[in-house]
PDB file of C-alpha atoms and ligand atoms in Angstrom:
ATOM      1  CA  UNK I   1      15.542  12.442   1.992  1.00  0.00           C
ATOM      2  CA  UNK I   2      16.444   9.016   2.574  1.00  0.00           C
ATOM      3  CA  UNK I   3      15.477   5.261   1.085  1.00  0.00           C
ATOM      4  CA  UNK I   4      13.828   3.631   3.976  1.00  0.00           C
ATOM      5  CA  UNK I   5      14.046  -0.503   4.269  1.00  0.00           C
ATOM      6  CA  UNK I   6      10.845  -1.848   3.264  1.00  0.00           C
ATOM      7  CA  UNK I   7       9.178  -4.479   5.346  1.00  0.00           C
ATOM      8  CA  UNK I   8       8.535  -8.019   4.015  1.00  0.00           C
ATOM      9  CA  UNK I   9       5.997 -10.369   5.207  1.00  0.00           C
ATOM     10  CA  UNK I  10       5.681 -11.723   7.570  1.00  0.00           C
ATOM     11  CA  UNK I  11       7.104  -8.669   9.636  1.00  0.00           C
ATOM     12  CA  UNK I  12       4.393  -8.350  12.084  1.00  0.00           C
ATOM     13  CA  UNK I  13       4.730  -4.165  11.397  1.00  0.00           C
ATOM     14  CA  UNK I  14       2.279  -5.239   8.485  1.00  0.00           C
ATOM     15  CA  UNK I  15      -0.474  -6.858  10.815  1.00  0.00           C
ATOM     16  CA  UNK I  16      -0.980  -3.770  12.593  1.00  0.00           C
ATOM     17  CA  UNK I  17      -3.069  -1.097  12.191  1.00  0.00           C
ATOM     18  CA  UNK I  18      -1.565   2.490  11.941  1.00  0.00           C
ATOM     19  CA  UNK I  19      -2.662   5.532  14.165  1.00  0.00           C
ATOM     20  CA  UNK I  20      -4.537   8.019  12.732  1.00  0.00           C
ATOM     21  CA  UNK I  21      -2.105  11.827  11.956  1.00  0.00           C
ATOM     22  CA  UNK I  22      -2.983  13.963  14.667  1.00  0.00           C
ATOM     23  CA  UNK I  23      -0.421  16.659  13.587  1.00  0.00           C
ATOM     24  CA  UNK I  24       1.081  17.115  10.127  1.00  0.00           C
ATOM     25  CA  UNK I  25       4.428  18.144  11.604  1.00  0.00           C
ATOM     26  CA  UNK I  26       8.511  18.095  10.663  1.00  0.00           C
ATOM     27  CA  UNK I  27       8.557  14.487  11.211  1.00  0.00           C
ATOM     28  CA  UNK I  28       5.747  13.400   9.320  1.00  0.00           C
ATOM     29  CA  UNK I  29       6.759  15.797   6.249  1.00  0.00           C
ATOM     30  CA  UNK I  30      10.355  14.330   6.774  1.00  0.00           C
ATOM     31  CA  UNK I  31       8.458  10.854   6.934  1.00  0.00           C
ATOM     32  CA  UNK I  32       6.497  11.448   3.872  1.00  0.00           C
ATOM     33  CA  UNK I  33       9.789  12.510   1.818  1.00  0.00           C
ATOM     34  CA  UNK I  34      11.213   9.348   2.815  1.00  0.00           C
ATOM     35  CA  UNK I  35       8.395   7.386   2.108  1.00  0.00           C
ATOM     36  CA  UNK I  36       8.170   9.029  -1.298  1.00  0.00           C
ATOM     37  CA  UNK I  37      12.117   7.920  -2.002  1.00  0.00           C
ATOM     38  CA  UNK I  38      11.738   4.443  -0.718  1.00  0.00           C
ATOM     39  CA  UNK I  39       8.503   3.924  -3.419  1.00  0.00           C
ATOM     40  CA  UNK I  40      10.577   5.440  -6.209  1.00  0.00           C
ATOM     41  CA  UNK I  41      13.490   3.519  -5.635  1.00  0.00           C
ATOM     42  CA  UNK I  42      12.174   0.344  -5.306  1.00  0.00           C
ATOM     43  CA  UNK I  43      10.100   0.974  -7.787  1.00  0.00           C
ATOM     44  CA  UNK I  44       6.617   0.740  -6.659  1.00  0.00           C
ATOM     45  CA  UNK I  45       3.356   3.024  -7.711  1.00  0.00           C
ATOM     46  CA  UNK I  46       1.874   2.634  -4.111  1.00  0.00           C
ATOM     47  CA  UNK I  47       3.496   2.648  -0.300  1.00  0.00           C
ATOM     48  CA  UNK I  48       1.713   2.938   3.038  1.00  0.00           C
ATOM     49  CA  UNK I  49       3.425   4.106   6.194  1.00  0.00           C
ATOM     50  CA  UNK I  50       3.362   0.399   7.826  1.00  0.00           C
ATOM     51  CA  UNK I  51       5.697  -1.006   4.935  1.00  0.00           C
ATOM     52  CA  UNK I  52       8.809   0.996   6.503  1.00  0.00           C
ATOM     53  CA  UNK I  53       7.785   0.488  10.031  1.00  0.00           C
ATOM     54  CA  UNK I  54       5.794   3.904  10.724  1.00  0.00           C
ATOM     55  CA  UNK I  55       2.193   3.071  11.973  1.00  0.00           C
ATOM     56  CA  UNK I  56       0.907   6.457  10.951  1.00  0.00           C
ATOM     57  CA  UNK I  57      -1.811   6.606   8.911  1.00  0.00           C
ATOM     58  CA  UNK I  58      -0.261   8.176   5.382  1.00  0.00           C
ATOM     59  CA  UNK I  59      -0.129   6.234   2.178  1.00  0.00           C
ATOM     60  CA  UNK I  60       1.581   7.802  -1.490  1.00  0.00           C
ATOM     61  CA  UNK I  61       1.166   6.941  -4.893  1.00  0.00           C
ATOM     62  CA  UNK I  62       2.170   7.613  -8.357  1.00  0.00           C
ATOM     63  CA  UNK I  63       0.228   6.062 -11.056  1.00  0.00           C
ATOM     64  CA  UNK I  64       2.263   8.579 -13.852  1.00  0.00           C
ATOM     65  CA  UNK I  65       4.135   6.632 -16.262  1.00  0.00           C
ATOM     66  CA  UNK I  66       7.819   6.602 -15.874  1.00  0.00           C
ATOM     67  CA  UNK I  67       8.723   8.678 -19.068  1.00  0.00           C
ATOM     68  CA  UNK I  68       6.254  11.562 -18.363  1.00  0.00           C
ATOM     69  CA  UNK I  69       7.994  12.545 -14.726  1.00  0.00           C
ATOM     70  CA  UNK I  70       6.503  12.004 -11.138  1.00  0.00           C
ATOM     71  CA  UNK I  71       3.324  13.154  -9.997  1.00  0.00           C
ATOM     72  CA  UNK I  72       3.301  12.200  -6.350  1.00  0.00           C
ATOM     73  CA  UNK I  73       0.248  11.773  -4.283  1.00  0.00           C
ATOM     74  CA  UNK I  74      -0.126  11.906  -0.460  1.00  0.00           C
ATOM     75  CA  UNK I  75      -3.169  11.104   1.311  1.00  0.00           C
ATOM     76  CA  UNK I  76      -2.919  11.585   5.137  1.00  0.00           C
ATOM     77  CA  UNK I  77      -5.893   9.797   7.051  1.00  0.00           C
ATOM     78  CA  UNK I  78      -7.821   8.187   3.877  1.00  0.00           C
ATOM     79  CA  UNK I  79     -11.060   6.714   4.284  1.00  0.00           C
ATOM     80  CA  UNK I  80     -12.930   4.929   1.854  1.00  0.00           C
ATOM     81  CA  UNK I  81     -16.500   6.709   1.953  1.00  0.00           C
ATOM     82  CA  UNK I  82     -18.357   5.338  -0.692  1.00  0.00           C
ATOM     83  CA  UNK I  83     -17.697   2.043  -3.000  1.00  0.00           C
ATOM     84  CA  UNK I  84     -19.236   0.476  -6.023  1.00  0.00           C
ATOM     85  CA  UNK I  85     -19.003  -2.091  -8.196  1.00  0.00           C
ATOM     86  CA  UNK I  86     -16.247  -5.292  -8.448  1.00  0.00           C
ATOM     87  CA  UNK I  87     -13.430  -5.317 -10.230  1.00  0.00           C
ATOM     88  CA  UNK I  88     -10.621  -8.338 -10.207  1.00  0.00           C
ATOM     89  CA  UNK I  89      -6.956  -7.322 -10.791  1.00  0.00           C
ATOM     90  CA  UNK I  90      -3.306  -9.360 -10.748  1.00  0.00           C
ATOM     91  CA  UNK I  91      -2.102  -7.561  -7.582  1.00  0.00           C
ATOM     92  CA  UNK I  92       1.814  -7.257  -6.308  1.00  0.00           C
ATOM     93  CA  UNK I  93       3.206  -5.721  -3.339  1.00  0.00           C
ATOM     94  CA  UNK I  94       6.687  -4.570  -2.487  1.00  0.00           C
ATOM     95  CA  UNK I  95       6.093  -6.321   1.191  1.00  0.00           C
ATOM     96  CA  UNK I  96       4.760  -9.213  -0.609  1.00  0.00           C
ATOM     97  CA  UNK I  97       8.095 -10.910  -2.279  1.00  0.00           C
ATOM     98  CA  UNK I  98       8.174 -12.850  -5.596  1.00  0.00           C
ATOM     99  CA  UNK I  99       4.182 -12.913  -5.882  1.00  0.00           C
ATOM    100  CA  UNK I 100       1.208 -11.586  -7.488  1.00  0.00           C
ATOM    101  CA  UNK I 101      -2.615 -13.153  -7.729  1.00  0.00           C
ATOM    102  CA  UNK I 102      -5.758 -11.991  -8.905  1.00  0.00           C
ATOM    103  CA  UNK I 103      -7.358  -9.930  -5.836  1.00  0.00           C
ATOM    104  CA  UNK I 104     -11.443  -8.967  -6.066  1.00  0.00           C
ATOM    105  CA  UNK I 105     -11.897  -5.218  -4.761  1.00  0.00           C
ATOM    106  CA  UNK I 106     -14.323  -2.733  -5.531  1.00  0.00           C
ATOM    107  CA  UNK I 107     -14.426  -1.195  -8.853  1.00  0.00           C
ATOM    108  CA  UNK I 108     -14.873   2.475  -7.552  1.00  0.00           C
ATOM    109  CA  UNK I 109     -13.721   4.129  -4.640  1.00  0.00           C
ATOM    110  CA  UNK I 110     -14.417   7.055  -2.868  1.00  0.00           C
ATOM    111  CA  UNK I 111     -11.530   8.221  -0.626  1.00  0.00           C
ATOM    112  CA  UNK I 112     -11.247  11.411   1.351  1.00  0.00           C
ATOM    113  CA  UNK I 113      -8.290  12.575   3.844  1.00  0.00           C
ATOM    114  CA  UNK I 114      -5.887  15.203   3.779  1.00  0.00           C
ATOM    115  CA  UNK I 115      -2.942  16.434   1.631  1.00  0.00           C
ATOM    116  CA  UNK I 116       0.548  16.869   3.022  1.00  0.00           C
ATOM    117  CA  UNK I 117      -0.765  20.506   3.975  1.00  0.00           C
ATOM    118  CA  UNK I 118      -3.336  19.597   5.551  1.00  0.00           C
ATOM    119  CA  UNK I 119      -5.768  20.402   3.175  1.00  0.00           C
ATOM    120  CA  UNK I 120      -8.949  17.967   3.078  1.00  0.00           C
ATOM    121  CA  UNK I 121      -8.689  16.508  -0.139  1.00  0.00           C
ATOM    122  CA  UNK I 122     -11.933  13.425  -2.099  1.00  0.00           C
ATOM    123  CA  UNK I 123     -10.913  11.581  -4.859  1.00  0.00           C
ATOM    124  CA  UNK I 124     -13.021   9.478  -7.233  1.00  0.00           C
ATOM    125  CA  UNK I 125     -11.217   6.432  -8.430  1.00  0.00           C
ATOM    126  CA  UNK I 126     -11.612   3.694 -10.280  1.00  0.00           C
ATOM    127  CA  UNK I 127      -9.613   0.962 -12.325  1.00  0.00           C
ATOM    128  CA  UNK I 128      -5.854   0.773 -11.303  1.00  0.00           C
ATOM    129  CA  UNK I 129      -6.016   3.867  -9.223  1.00  0.00           C
ATOM    130  CA  UNK I 130      -9.104   2.375  -7.303  1.00  0.00           C
ATOM    131  CA  UNK I 131      -7.142  -0.786  -6.806  1.00  0.00           C
ATOM    132  CA  UNK I 132      -4.086   0.856  -5.839  1.00  0.00           C
ATOM    133  CA  UNK I 133      -6.025   3.181  -3.042  1.00  0.00           C
ATOM    134  CA  UNK I 134      -7.702  -0.135  -1.416  1.00  0.00           C
ATOM    135  CA  UNK I 135      -4.852  -1.899  -1.495  1.00  0.00           C
ATOM    136  CA  UNK I 136      -2.261   0.855   0.451  1.00  0.00           C
ATOM    137  CA  UNK I 137      -5.705   1.706   2.527  1.00  0.00           C
ATOM    138  CA  UNK I 138      -5.664  -2.316   3.378  1.00  0.00           C
ATOM    139  CA  UNK I 139      -2.078  -1.647   4.704  1.00  0.00           C
ATOM    140  CA  UNK I 140      -3.060   0.973   7.217  1.00  0.00           C
ATOM    141  CA  UNK I 141      -5.359  -1.924   8.677  1.00  0.00           C
ATOM    142  CA  UNK I 142      -2.707  -4.413   8.667  1.00  0.00           C
ATOM    143  CA  UNK I 143      -4.282  -6.133   5.960  1.00  0.00           C
ATOM    144  CA  UNK I 144      -1.986  -7.564   2.868  1.00  0.00           C
ATOM    145  CA  UNK I 145      -3.328  -8.849  -0.728  1.00  0.00           C
ATOM    146  CA  UNK I 146      -2.782 -12.405   0.567  1.00  0.00           C
ATOM    147  CA  UNK I 147      -5.046 -12.289   3.344  1.00  0.00           C
ATOM    148  CA  UNK I 148      -7.835 -11.386   0.126  1.00  0.00           C
ATOM    149  CA  UNK I 149      -7.020 -14.612  -1.650  1.00  0.00           C
ATOM    150  CA  UNK I 150      -8.347 -18.093  -1.220  1.00  0.00           C
ATOM    151  CA  UNK I 151      -6.880 -20.306   1.843  1.00  0.00           C
ATOM    152  CA  UNK I 152      -5.402 -22.377  -0.756  1.00  0.00           C
ATOM    153  CA  UNK I 153      -3.221 -19.827  -2.784  1.00  0.00           C
ATOM    154  CA  UNK I 154      -2.021 -18.400   0.487  1.00  0.00           C
ATOM    155  CA  UNK I 155      -0.669 -21.288   1.912  1.00  0.00           C
ATOM    156  CA  UNK I 156       0.943 -22.157  -1.428  1.00  0.00           C
ATOM    157  CA  UNK I 157       2.472 -18.973  -1.466  1.00  0.00           C
ATOM    158  CA  UNK I 158       3.681 -19.426   1.964  1.00  0.00           C
ATOM    159  CA  UNK I 159       5.502 -22.778   1.246  1.00  0.00           C
ATOM    160  CA  UNK I 160       6.979 -20.822  -1.765  1.00  0.00           C
ATOM    161  CA  UNK I 161       8.408 -18.348   0.412  1.00  0.00           C
ATOM    162  CA  UNK I 162       9.549 -20.864   2.915  1.00  0.00           C
ATOM    163  CA  UNK I 163      11.683 -22.645   0.007  1.00  0.00           C
ATOM    164  CA  UNK I 164      13.281 -19.391  -1.418  1.00  0.00           C
ATOM    165  CA  UNK I 165      14.226 -18.506   2.419  1.00  0.00           C
ATOM    166  CA  UNK I 166      15.835 -21.914   2.948  1.00  0.00           C
ATOM    167  CA  UNK I 167      18.182 -20.999  -0.316  1.00  0.00           C
TER     168      UNK I 167
HETATM  169 NI1   NI Q 201       1.056  -3.270  -0.880  1.00  0.00          NI
END
């Protein structure tokens, strides 16, 4: 297992669409292990494969408070099959440095996909879990949370980023 480098905005790979996983082979299992290591090391509560430069439709997440141990969740080829309601949550991302912003999303989502053994999973999520699933699945489609905020806020972020890169 290894901690991988996390790609940060504006890395082109974050704009790309990840491809469905056709076979859950040793390479994919290794990628999942490394994604989990990378997420825990960051630390973060969710990570999509694009963020480590791999264009496979895989997300990992763990919303368990640290003191309660780890509960790694993996979804391969995740898909939102139902969504309802509306919710605003202050989001941040390991790929968007030094920034957080309120983002409006669906309050409840149903997500289907496969676990790392290839068994079908169906997750009915609300609140933070619903936010995390939508945020991570967005990554697989090349979408960042800053793509879901106003143009004004996005341009302010870009200016802030440029300044911090010059330092
Ligand atoms: Ni993210």
